[in-house]
PDB file of C-alpha atoms in Angstrom:
ATOM      1  CA  MET A  11      -0.077   0.219  -0.310  1.00 68.00           C
ATOM      2  CA  LYS A  12       2.869   2.443   0.541  1.00 75.00           C
ATOM      3  CA  LYS A  13       4.427   1.684  -2.379  1.00 78.00           C
ATOM      4  CA  VAL A  14       1.288   2.944  -4.049  1.00 79.00           C
ATOM      5  CA  SER A  15       0.837   6.016  -2.493  1.00 83.00           C
ATOM      6  CA  ILE A  16       4.681   6.796  -2.719  1.00 84.00           C
ATOM      7  CA  LEU A  17       3.907   6.391  -6.764  1.00 85.00           C
ATOM      8  CA  THR A  18       1.360   8.446  -6.661  1.00 87.00           C
ATOM      9  CA  LEU A  19       2.795  10.875  -5.538  1.00 86.00           C
ATOM     10  CA  ILE A  20       5.683  10.614  -7.622  1.00 87.00           C
ATOM     11  CA  ILE A  21       3.736  10.805 -10.871  1.00 87.00           C
ATOM     12  CA  VAL A  22       1.857  13.654  -9.604  1.00 83.00           C
ATOM     13  CA  ALA A  23       4.840  15.769  -8.481  1.00 82.00           C
ATOM     14  CA  VAL A  24       6.185  14.510 -12.147  1.00 80.00           C
ATOM     15  CA  THR A  25       2.979  15.809 -13.480  1.00 79.00           C
ATOM     16  CA  ILE A  26       2.908  18.803 -11.769  1.00 75.00           C
ATOM     17  CA  VAL A  27       6.671  19.931 -12.601  1.00 71.00           C
ATOM     18  CA  VAL A  28       5.892  19.320 -16.222  1.00 67.00           C
ATOM     19  CA  SER A  29       2.770  21.006 -16.488  1.00 68.00           C
ATOM     20  CA  CYS A  30       4.295  24.180 -15.097  1.00 68.00           C
ATOM     21  CA  SER A  31       6.532  24.118 -17.633  1.00 62.00           C
ATOM     22  CA  ASP A  32       6.683  27.052 -20.029  1.00 65.00           C
ATOM     23  CA  ILE A  33       8.390  25.260 -22.619  1.00 65.00           C
ATOM     24  CA  ARG A  34       5.054  24.032 -24.676  1.00 63.00           C
ATOM     25  CA  ARG A  35       5.656  20.669 -25.925  1.00 64.00           C
ATOM     26  CA  ASN A  36       2.264  20.147 -28.358  1.00 68.00           C
ATOM     27  CA  PRO A  37      -0.679  21.882 -28.668  1.00 64.00           C
ATOM     28  CA  GLY A  38      -3.036  19.631 -26.431  1.00 68.00           C
ATOM     29  CA  ARG A  39      -6.374  18.577 -28.217  1.00 73.00           C
ATOM     30  CA  VAL A  40      -9.816  20.065 -29.481  1.00 72.00           C
ATOM     31  CA  TYR A  41     -12.635  18.484 -28.545  1.00 74.00           C
ATOM     32  CA  MET A  42     -14.445  19.531 -31.942  1.00 72.00           C
ATOM     33  CA  PRO A  43     -11.285  21.706 -34.453  1.00 68.00           C
ATOM     34  CA  ASP A  44     -14.428  21.657 -36.372  1.00 67.00           C
ATOM     35  CA  MET A  45     -15.620  24.466 -34.349  1.00 69.00           C
ATOM     36  CA  ALA A  46     -12.737  26.572 -33.522  1.00 68.00           C
ATOM     37  CA  TYR A  47     -11.031  25.900 -36.988  1.00 68.00           C
ATOM     38  CA  SER A  48     -13.664  26.566 -39.499  1.00 65.00           C
ATOM     39  CA  ARG A  49     -12.507  24.321 -43.146  1.00 64.00           C
ATOM     40  CA  ALA A  50     -15.479  26.175 -44.610  1.00 64.00           C
ATOM     41  CA  TYR A  51     -14.481  28.570 -47.262  1.00 61.00           C
ATOM     42  CA  GLU A  52     -16.132  32.046 -46.957  1.00 63.00           C
ATOM     43  CA  THR A  53     -16.790  34.374 -50.129  1.00 62.00           C
ATOM     44  CA  TYR A  54     -13.458  35.794 -51.256  1.00 62.00           C
ATOM     45  CA  SER A  55     -11.290  33.878 -48.663  1.00 68.00           C
ATOM     46  CA  VAL A  56      -8.733  32.291 -50.865  1.00 73.00           C
ATOM     47  CA  THR A  57      -5.266  33.639 -49.526  1.00 76.00           C
ATOM     48  CA  GLN A  58      -2.464  35.195 -50.935  1.00 80.00           C
ATOM     49  CA  GLU A  59      -0.844  31.671 -50.656  1.00 82.00           C
ATOM     50  CA  GLN A  60      -3.044  29.899 -51.857  1.00 81.00           C
ATOM     51  CA  LYS A  61      -3.390  31.677 -55.394  1.00 82.00           C
ATOM     52  CA  ASP A  62       0.598  31.695 -55.271  1.00 87.00           C
ATOM     53  CA  SER A  63       0.383  27.658 -55.111  1.00 86.00           C
ATOM     54  CA  LEU A  64      -2.228  27.928 -57.994  1.00 82.00           C
ATOM     55  CA  LEU A  65       0.580  29.978 -60.342  1.00 87.00           C
ATOM     56  CA  SER A  66       3.488  27.818 -59.540  1.00 89.00           C
ATOM     57  CA  LYS A  67       2.067  24.559 -59.865  1.00 87.00           C
ATOM     58  CA  TYR A  68      -0.746  25.252 -62.792  1.00 86.00           C
ATOM     59  CA  GLY A  69       0.394  28.706 -63.696  1.00 86.00           C
ATOM     60  CA  ILE A  70      -3.238  29.677 -62.952  1.00 83.00           C
ATOM     61  CA  HIS A  71      -3.392  33.553 -62.175  1.00 81.00           C
ATOM     62  CA  TYR A  72      -6.035  33.494 -59.666  1.00 78.00           C
ATOM     63  CA  SER A  73      -8.161  36.484 -58.628  1.00 74.00           C
ATOM     64  CA  ASN A  74     -11.365  35.997 -56.535  1.00 71.00           C
ATOM     65  CA  ALA A  75     -12.033  39.741 -56.822  1.00 70.00           C
ATOM     66  CA  PRO A  76     -14.804  40.891 -59.231  1.00 71.00           C
ATOM     67  CA  VAL A  77     -13.878  42.309 -62.561  1.00 75.00           C
ATOM     68  CA  ALA A  78     -14.087  45.995 -62.685  1.00 73.00           C
ATOM     69  CA  GLY A  79     -17.101  47.257 -64.236  1.00 73.00           C
ATOM     70  CA  THR A  80     -18.898  44.596 -64.199  1.00 78.00           C
ATOM     71  CA  ILE A  81     -22.230  43.982 -62.117  1.00 77.00           C
ATOM     72  CA  LYS A  82     -23.063  41.432 -60.144  1.00 76.00           C
ATOM     73  CA  ARG A  83     -26.512  39.376 -60.733  1.00 79.00           C
ATOM     74  CA  GLY A  84     -29.104  40.699 -60.072  1.00 74.00           C
ATOM     75  CA  GLU A  85     -28.081  44.197 -59.449  1.00 75.00           C
ATOM     76  CA  LEU A  86     -30.847  46.731 -61.089  1.00 70.00           C
ATOM     77  CA  PHE A  87     -28.968  49.331 -60.267  1.00 77.00           C
ATOM     78  CA  PRO A  88     -25.360  49.916 -59.957  1.00 81.00           C
ATOM     79  CA  PHE A  89     -23.038  52.668 -58.565  1.00 87.00           C
ATOM     80  CA  LEU A  90     -20.615  53.426 -60.693  1.00 86.00           C
ATOM     81  CA  LEU A  91     -18.634  56.272 -58.313  1.00 91.00           C
ATOM     82  CA  ALA A  92     -15.849  54.538 -56.288  1.00 91.00           C
ATOM     83  CA  LYS A  93     -14.487  55.574 -53.105  1.00 93.00           C
ATOM     84  CA  ASP A  94     -12.700  58.661 -52.673  1.00 94.00           C
ATOM     85  CA  LYS A  95      -9.313  58.126 -51.290  1.00 92.00           C
ATOM     86  CA  ASP A  96      -8.086  60.362 -48.403  1.00 90.00           C
ATOM     87  CA  GLY A  97      -8.241  63.730 -48.832  1.00 90.00           C
ATOM     88  CA  ASP A  98      -9.619  63.622 -52.424  1.00 92.00           C
ATOM     89  CA  SER A  99     -14.010  63.770 -52.865  1.00 92.00           C
ATOM     90  CA  THR A 100     -14.199  63.848 -56.472  1.00 95.00           C
ATOM     91  CA  ASN A 101     -16.355  61.053 -56.332  1.00 95.00           C
ATOM     92  CA  TYR A 102     -18.091  62.626 -53.793  1.00 95.00           C
ATOM     93  CA  VAL A 103     -18.899  65.468 -55.504  1.00 96.00           C
ATOM     94  CA  ALA A 104     -19.727  64.308 -58.973  1.00 96.00           C
ATOM     95  CA  ALA A 105     -22.533  62.033 -57.043  1.00 95.00           C
ATOM     96  CA  LYS A 106     -24.485  65.137 -56.851  1.00 95.00           C
ATOM     97  CA  LEU A 107     -25.421  63.982 -60.484  1.00 95.00           C
ATOM     98  CA  VAL A 108     -26.415  60.380 -59.716  1.00 95.00           C
ATOM     99  CA  LYS A 109     -30.843  60.073 -59.803  1.00 94.00           C
ATOM    100  CA  ASN A 110     -32.866  58.326 -57.299  1.00 94.00           C
ATOM    101  CA  PRO A 111     -34.327  55.107 -60.108  1.00 92.00           C
ATOM    102  CA  VAL A 112     -36.268  54.045 -57.429  1.00 90.00           C
ATOM    103  CA  THR A 113     -38.940  56.548 -57.652  1.00 84.00           C
ATOM    104  CA  THR A 114     -42.575  54.818 -57.798  1.00 89.00           C
ATOM    105  CA  LEU A 115     -42.997  52.723 -54.580  1.00 93.00           C
ATOM    106  CA  ASP A 116     -46.320  50.966 -54.270  1.00 94.00           C
ATOM    107  CA  THR A 117     -47.935  50.980 -50.557  1.00 95.00           C
ATOM    108  CA  VAL A 118     -45.896  47.908 -50.061  1.00 96.00           C
ATOM    109  CA  GLU A 119     -42.778  49.170 -50.360  1.00 95.00           C
ATOM    110  CA  LYS A 120     -43.124  52.266 -48.561  1.00 95.00           C
ATOM    111  CA  VAL A 121     -43.991  50.391 -45.361  1.00 96.00           C
ATOM    112  CA  GLU A 122     -40.566  48.843 -46.095  1.00 97.00           C
ATOM    113  CA  ALA A 123     -38.813  51.782 -46.688  1.00 96.00           C
ATOM    114  CA  GLU A 124     -40.009  53.013 -43.115  1.00 97.00           C
ATOM    115  CA  ARG A 125     -38.606  49.996 -41.960  1.00 97.00           C
ATOM    116  CA  LEU A 126     -35.689  49.737 -43.139  1.00 97.00           C
ATOM    117  CA  TYR A 127     -34.278  53.218 -41.796  1.00 97.00           C
ATOM    118  CA  LEU A 128     -36.119  52.776 -38.266  1.00 96.00           C
ATOM    119  CA  VAL A 129     -33.993  49.829 -38.269  1.00 95.00           C
ATOM    120  CA  ASN A 130     -30.349  51.206 -39.749  1.00 95.00           C
ATOM    121  CA  CYS A 131     -30.937  54.369 -39.582  1.00 95.00           C
ATOM    122  CA  GLY A 132     -33.424  55.447 -36.634  1.00 95.00           C
ATOM    123  CA  ILE A 133     -31.111  54.488 -33.487  1.00 93.00           C
ATOM    124  CA  CYS A 134     -28.834  58.051 -35.021  1.00 94.00           C
ATOM    125  CA  HIS A 135     -30.995  60.235 -37.106  1.00 95.00           C
ATOM    126  CA  GLY A 136     -34.051  59.315 -34.595  1.00 94.00           C
ATOM    127  CA  PRO A 137     -38.035  57.914 -35.542  1.00 95.00           C
ATOM    128  CA  LYS A 138     -38.303  61.627 -36.814  1.00 94.00           C
ATOM    129  CA  LEU A 139     -35.982  61.784 -38.650  1.00 95.00           C
ATOM    130  CA  ASP A 140     -34.461  65.455 -35.834  1.00 94.00           C
ATOM    131  CA  GLY A 141     -31.237  63.552 -35.246  1.00 94.00           C
ATOM    132  CA  ASN A 142     -32.427  62.353 -32.032  1.00 93.00           C
ATOM    133  CA  GLY A 143     -32.415  58.689 -31.562  1.00 93.00           C
ATOM    134  CA  PRO A 144     -31.368  56.628 -28.777  1.00 93.00           C
ATOM    135  CA  LEU A 145     -27.627  56.818 -29.525  1.00 91.00           C
ATOM    136  CA  TYR A 146     -27.869  61.229 -29.096  1.00 93.00           C
ATOM    137  CA  LYS A 147     -31.218  60.661 -26.636  1.00 88.00           C
ATOM    138  CA  GLY A 148     -31.477  64.620 -26.118  1.00 89.00           C
ATOM    139  CA  GLY A 149     -27.664  64.831 -25.280  1.00 88.00           C
ATOM    140  CA  ASP A 150     -28.220  62.172 -22.381  1.00 88.00           C
ATOM    141  CA  GLY A 151     -27.567  58.851 -24.455  1.00 88.00           C
ATOM    142  CA  PRO A 152     -23.780  57.394 -25.385  1.00 90.00           C
ATOM    143  CA  PHE A 153     -22.884  59.318 -28.074  1.00 88.00           C
ATOM    144  CA  PRO A 154     -21.762  63.103 -27.604  1.00 88.00           C
ATOM    145  CA  ALA A 155     -22.632  64.822 -30.848  1.00 90.00           C
ATOM    146  CA  LYS A 156     -25.783  65.056 -31.793  1.00 92.00           C
ATOM    147  CA  PRO A 157     -26.444  63.352 -35.532  1.00 93.00           C
ATOM    148  CA  ALA A 158     -27.485  65.156 -38.745  1.00 93.00           C
ATOM    149  CA  THR A 159     -30.855  66.186 -38.544  1.00 94.00           C
ATOM    150  CA  LEU A 160     -32.212  65.364 -42.116  1.00 95.00           C
ATOM    151  CA  VAL A 161     -35.295  67.129 -41.612  1.00 95.00           C
ATOM    152  CA  GLY A 162     -35.289  70.407 -40.173  1.00 92.00           C
ATOM    153  CA  ASP A 163     -31.454  71.222 -41.420  1.00 93.00           C
ATOM    154  CA  ALA A 164     -31.126  73.018 -44.270  1.00 94.00           C
ATOM    155  CA  LYS A 165     -28.185  71.443 -45.329  1.00 94.00           C
ATOM    156  CA  TYR A 166     -30.089  67.840 -45.290  1.00 94.00           C
ATOM    157  CA  GLU A 167     -33.019  68.893 -47.182  1.00 95.00           C
ATOM    158  CA  ALA A 168     -30.878  70.544 -49.861  1.00 95.00           C
ATOM    159  CA  MET A 169     -28.768  67.244 -49.907  1.00 96.00           C
ATOM    160  CA  PRO A 170     -28.373  65.753 -53.974  1.00 96.00           C
ATOM    161  CA  GLU A 171     -30.039  62.253 -53.445  1.00 96.00           C
ATOM    162  CA  GLY A 172     -26.601  60.866 -54.822  1.00 96.00           C
ATOM    163  CA  GLN A 173     -24.702  62.241 -52.340  1.00 96.00           C
ATOM    164  CA  MET A 174     -27.220  60.609 -49.910  1.00 96.00           C
ATOM    165  CA  PHE A 175     -26.194  57.231 -51.588  1.00 96.00           C
ATOM    166  CA  TYR A 176     -22.912  57.897 -51.119  1.00 96.00           C
ATOM    167  CA  SER A 177     -22.550  58.712 -47.968  1.00 95.00           C
ATOM    168  CA  MET A 178     -24.689  55.542 -47.653  1.00 95.00           C
ATOM    169  CA  THR A 179     -22.616  53.560 -49.656  1.00 94.00           C
ATOM    170  CA  TYR A 180     -19.328  53.945 -48.318  1.00 94.00           C
ATOM    171  CA  GLY A 181     -20.051  55.683 -45.243  1.00 93.00           C
ATOM    172  CA  LYS A 182     -19.164  60.291 -44.238  1.00 91.00           C
ATOM    173  CA  ASN A 183     -17.499  61.011 -41.030  1.00 89.00           C
ATOM    174  CA  LYS A 184     -18.568  59.545 -38.042  1.00 87.00           C
ATOM    175  CA  MET A 185     -20.697  57.213 -40.392  1.00 92.00           C
ATOM    176  CA  GLY A 186     -19.782  53.657 -41.631  1.00 91.00           C
ATOM    177  CA  SER A 187     -20.667  52.302 -44.023  1.00 93.00           C
ATOM    178  CA  TYR A 188     -24.124  49.827 -44.858  1.00 94.00           C
ATOM    179  CA  ALA A 189     -23.454  49.063 -47.973  1.00 91.00           C
ATOM    180  CA  SER A 190     -23.194  45.200 -46.485  1.00 89.00           C
ATOM    181  CA  GLN A 191     -26.821  45.838 -44.404  1.00 92.00           C
ATOM    182  CA  LEU A 192     -28.900  47.266 -47.260  1.00 93.00           C
ATOM    183  CA  ASN A 193     -28.560  46.238 -50.857  1.00 90.00           C
ATOM    184  CA  THR A 194     -28.675  48.894 -53.797  1.00 91.00           C
ATOM    185  CA  LYS A 195     -31.996  48.556 -53.799  1.00 92.00           C
ATOM    186  CA  GLN A 196     -32.623  49.380 -50.139  1.00 94.00           C
ATOM    187  CA  ARG A 197     -30.108  51.967 -50.109  1.00 95.00           C
ATOM    188  CA  TRP A 198     -32.592  53.559 -52.956  1.00 95.00           C
ATOM    189  CA  MET A 199     -35.426  52.782 -50.818  1.00 96.00           C
ATOM    190  CA  VAL A 200     -34.094  54.879 -47.600  1.00 97.00           C
ATOM    191  CA  ILE A 201     -33.144  57.635 -49.932  1.00 97.00           C
ATOM    192  CA  ASP A 202     -36.449  57.844 -51.319  1.00 96.00           C
ATOM    193  CA  TYR A 203     -38.396  57.831 -47.582  1.00 96.00           C
ATOM    194  CA  ILE A 204     -35.823  60.634 -46.407  1.00 96.00           C
ATOM    195  CA  LYS A 205     -37.013  62.587 -49.552  1.00 96.00           C
ATOM    196  CA  SER A 206     -40.783  62.374 -48.840  1.00 95.00           C
ATOM    197  CA  LYS A 207     -40.410  62.808 -45.258  1.00 95.00           C
ATOM    198  CA  GLN A 208     -38.407  66.426 -45.980  1.00 95.00           C
ATOM    199  CA  ALA A 209     -40.859  67.095 -48.787  1.00 94.00           C
ATOM    200  CA  ALA A 210     -43.823  66.748 -46.667  1.00 93.00           C
ATOM    201  CA  ALA A 211     -42.146  68.301 -43.681  1.00 91.00           C
ATOM    202  CA  LYS A 212     -42.035  71.762 -45.647  1.00 87.00           C
ATOM    203  CA  GLY A 213     -45.618  71.131 -47.116  1.00 82.00           C
ATOM    204  CA  SER A 214     -46.691  71.570 -43.677  1.00 72.00           C
ATOM    205  CA  GLY A 215     -44.423  74.153 -43.106  1.00 66.00           C
ATOM    206  CA  THR A 216     -41.917  72.499 -40.728  1.00 62.00           C
ATOM    207  CA  GLY A 217     -39.287  72.358 -42.663  1.00 61.00           C
ATOM    208  CA  ALA A 218     -35.866  74.237 -42.652  1.00 60.00           C
ATOM    209  CA  ALA A 219     -37.173  77.253 -45.199  1.00 49.00           C
ATOM    210  CA  SER A 220     -40.500  77.728 -43.128  1.00 49.00           C
ATOM    211  CA  GLN A 221     -38.622  77.348 -39.779  1.00 50.00           C
ATOM    212  CA  SER A 222     -36.301  80.592 -41.171  1.00 48.00           C
ATOM    213  CA  GLY A 223     -38.833  82.323 -43.019  1.00 47.00           C
ATOM    214  CA  GLY A 224     -37.563  81.776 -46.235  1.00 47.00           C
ATOM    215  CA  SER A 225     -39.530  82.698 -49.309  1.00 43.00           C
ATOM    216  CA  GLY A 226     -41.360  79.480 -50.554  1.00 42.00           C
ATOM    217  CA  THR A 227     -40.853  78.282 -54.058  1.00 42.00           C
ATOM    218  CA  GLY A 228     -43.965  76.930 -54.597  1.00 40.00           C
ATOM    219  CA  THR A 229     -45.207  75.624 -57.889  1.00 41.00           C
ATOM    220  CA  GLY A 230     -49.383  77.078 -57.031  1.00 41.00           C
ATOM    221  CA  LYS A 231     -50.459  80.165 -57.666  1.00 39.00           C
ATOM    222  CA  GLN A 232     -47.160  81.652 -57.905  1.00 38.00           C
ATOM    223  CA  SER A 233     -46.447  80.075 -61.088  1.00 38.00           C
ATOM    224  CA  GLY A 234     -50.298  80.491 -62.449  1.00 41.00           C
ATOM    225  CA  ALA A 235     -49.668  83.776 -62.100  1.00 40.00           C
ATOM    226  CA  SER A 236     -46.725  83.962 -65.041  1.00 40.00           C
ATOM    227  CA  GLY A 237     -47.984  80.996 -67.313  1.00 42.00           C
ATOM    228  CA  PRO A 238     -51.152  81.510 -69.697  1.00 41.00           C
ATOM    229  CA  ALA A 239     -53.498  81.061 -66.642  1.00 39.00           C
ATOM    230  CA  GLY A 240     -51.987  84.313 -64.976  1.00 39.00           C
ATOM    231  CA  ALA A 241     -52.428  86.112 -67.965  1.00 39.00           C
ATOM    232  CA  GLY A 242     -56.009  85.278 -68.322  1.00 40.00           C
ATOM    233  CA  GLY A 243     -56.895  86.036 -65.310  1.00 41.00           C
ATOM    234  CA  ASP A 244     -54.617  90.385 -65.712  1.00 42.00           C
ATOM    235  CA  SER A 245     -57.174  90.335 -68.503  1.00 39.00           C
ATOM    236  CA  THR A 246     -60.050  89.474 -66.956  1.00 40.00           C
ATOM    237  CA  ALA A 247     -59.586  92.066 -64.577  1.00 40.00           C
ATOM    238  CA  ALA A 248     -59.050  95.029 -66.591  1.00 38.00           C
ATOM    239  CA  LYS A 249     -62.207  94.093 -68.432  1.00 42.00           C
ATOM    240  CA  LYS A 250     -63.490  94.545 -64.981  1.00 38.00           C
TER     241      LYS A 250
END
């Protein structure tokens, strides 16, 4: 019995000494290696070593990046302007000329556009598009700077649709890219929703122009005064 106890103590002591060594003799065992080390190939996951191997063994020049100028299957509205390099704003300025191709949303699509805005944009810009989302919360939220006021700020009400799309695609200032969260059509749908809210605010007298006391550029009676109807009105007045 003593011999067994002594032998056990020796084994335990040796195990402790070996275990406490700073020299790792083997990597140990992993219970489920496939969960820790994925063997699956993800999109664009081919490494440079694999590319070099294909080139050296088979003479194949392989690139898994999309060919420049091509459009993926199912892409209806390509955005051809690339992201500007740091310090450059050429394409951001050029984006002013890009028009929203999604201009006729049906009732279901309008509801979906609002949902996409609330899920992806409302946390910063607020459900009322006033820049007072949960992240800002009137200055009491975790974000110290107020996000852009999409409705009520003349700068953003005048921002062209193309520049909004550029900002959503590549990010702008503190705002990151939403290209991975929203596909091309969804981004245009959100922009259509924002523009519709801006137009509604101007029509109800709550937009930036109304708040600043600016003179409107409406197309109602003023436009009629300068057209044929206006001329007719003048002649009637003259007869009276």
